[in-house]
Amino acid sequence: MLAITGHSRFFLFQHPVDMRKGLEGLAALAEEQCSGQLTKGDYFIFVSKGRRIVKILYWDNDGFAVWWKQLAQGRFWLPDIGRTRYFQMLCLEFLNAP
């Protein structure tokens, strides 16, 4: 279960990620980019090349968890976050395809 608060930070990886990666592969990518942040309650968002699959890696009190959604049609909308490494959202509009 995603426990999102007003203090949650979301790190969006702007380059497409190979969705064959599992929990360990995604954690390695996140650690490479955001050293020391993995167990602080942040969310790491990975999107496939075609923007039909999204995986979110997060720490769930006693271990890592991955939330995964694959659209049957349409594509995920991605916010333009420029050079910022992370962004905050109070809702999950990102996860709803337009």
C-alpha positions as semicolon CSV with decimal commas, in nm:
position;residue;x (nm);y (nm);z (nm)
1;M;0,000;0,000;0,000
2;L;0,138;0,341;-0,093
3;A;0,143;0,557;0,221
4;I;0,174;0,902;0,064
5;T;0,191;1,206;0,289
6;G;0,233;1,576;0,224
7;H;0,604;1,527;0,292
8;S;0,654;1,245;0,043
9;R;0,913;1,307;-0,225
10;F;0,892;1,153;-0,570
11;F;1,203;1,100;-0,779
12;L;1,105;1,065;-1,144
13;F;1,363;0,901;-1,368
14;Q;1,337;1,096;-1,692
15;H;1,499;0,833;-1,911
16;P;1,305;0,518;-2,003
17;V;1,384;0,215;-1,791
18;D;1,398;-0,148;-1,900
19;M;1,087;-0,287;-1,729
20;R;1,242;-0,633;-1,705
21;K;1,431;-0,496;-1,405
22;G;1,303;-0,627;-1,076
23;L;1,323;-0,483;-0,729
24;E;1,701;-0,519;-0,698
25;G;1,769;-0,364;-1,039
26;L;1,541;-0,068;-0,971
27;A;1,693;-0,019;-0,625
28;A;2,042;-0,013;-0,781
29;L;1,931;0,257;-1,028
30;A;1,775;0,462;-0,750
31;E;2,082;0,429;-0,526
32;E;2,306;0,534;-0,814
33;Q;2,108;0,855;-0,867
34;C;1,991;0,935;-0,513
35;S;2,252;0,795;-0,278
36;G;2,130;0,752;0,077
37;Q;1,762;0,821;0,005
38;L;1,627;0,470;-0,044
39;T;1,496;0,405;0,307
40;K;1,375;0,757;0,392
41;G;1,019;0,716;0,266
42;D;1,078;0,856;-0,082
43;Y;0,922;0,713;-0,398
44;F;1,123;0,635;-0,711
45;I;0,921;0,638;-1,033
46;F;1,037;0,447;-1,340
47;V;0,856;0,465;-1,674
48;S;0,891;0,240;-1,977
49;K;1,000;0,364;-2,319
50;G;0,644;0,360;-2,455
51;R;0,506;0,517;-2,133
52;R;0,259;0,230;-2,091
53;I;0,424;0,081;-1,782
54;V;0,518;0,254;-1,459
55;K;0,690;0,104;-1,155
56;I;0,727;0,282;-0,824
57;L;0,993;0,163;-0,581
58;Y;0,952;0,257;-0,215
59;W;1,053;0,153;0,136
60;D;0,764;-0,008;0,323
61;N;0,876;-0,002;0,690
62;D;1,055;-0,337;0,679
63;G;1,168;-0,375;0,319
64;F;1,135;-0,254;-0,037
65;A;0,813;-0,281;-0,234
66;V;0,731;-0,216;-0,599
67;W;0,398;-0,084;-0,724
68;W;0,344;-0,163;-1,091
69;K;0,078;-0,054;-1,340
70;Q;0,051;-0,138;-1,709
71;L;-0,205;0,042;-1,923
72;A;-0,414;-0,158;-2,170
73;Q;-0,439;0,153;-2,385
74;G;-0,312;0,509;-2,374
75;R;0,008;0,640;-2,218
76;F;0,106;0,789;-1,886
77;W;0,135;1,166;-1,875
78;L;0,474;1,284;-1,747
79;P;0,524;1,622;-1,580
80;D;0,800;1,848;-1,707
81;I;1,023;1,879;-1,403
82;G;1,320;2,033;-1,582
83;R;1,652;1,983;-1,405
84;T;1,493;1,924;-1,065
85;R;1,578;1,582;-0,923
86;Y;1,250;1,540;-0,742
87;F;0,907;1,691;-0,722
88;Q;0,623;1,684;-0,472
89;M;0,262;1,608;-0,548
90;L;-0,029;1,596;-0,309
91;C;-0,225;1,360;-0,533
92;L;-0,148;1,091;-0,786
93;E;-0,269;1,268;-1,100
94;F;0,047;1,136;-1,265
95;L;-0,082;0,781;-1,237
96;N;-0,406;0,848;-1,423
97;A;-0,378;0,841;-1,800
98;P;-0,561;1,136;-1,964
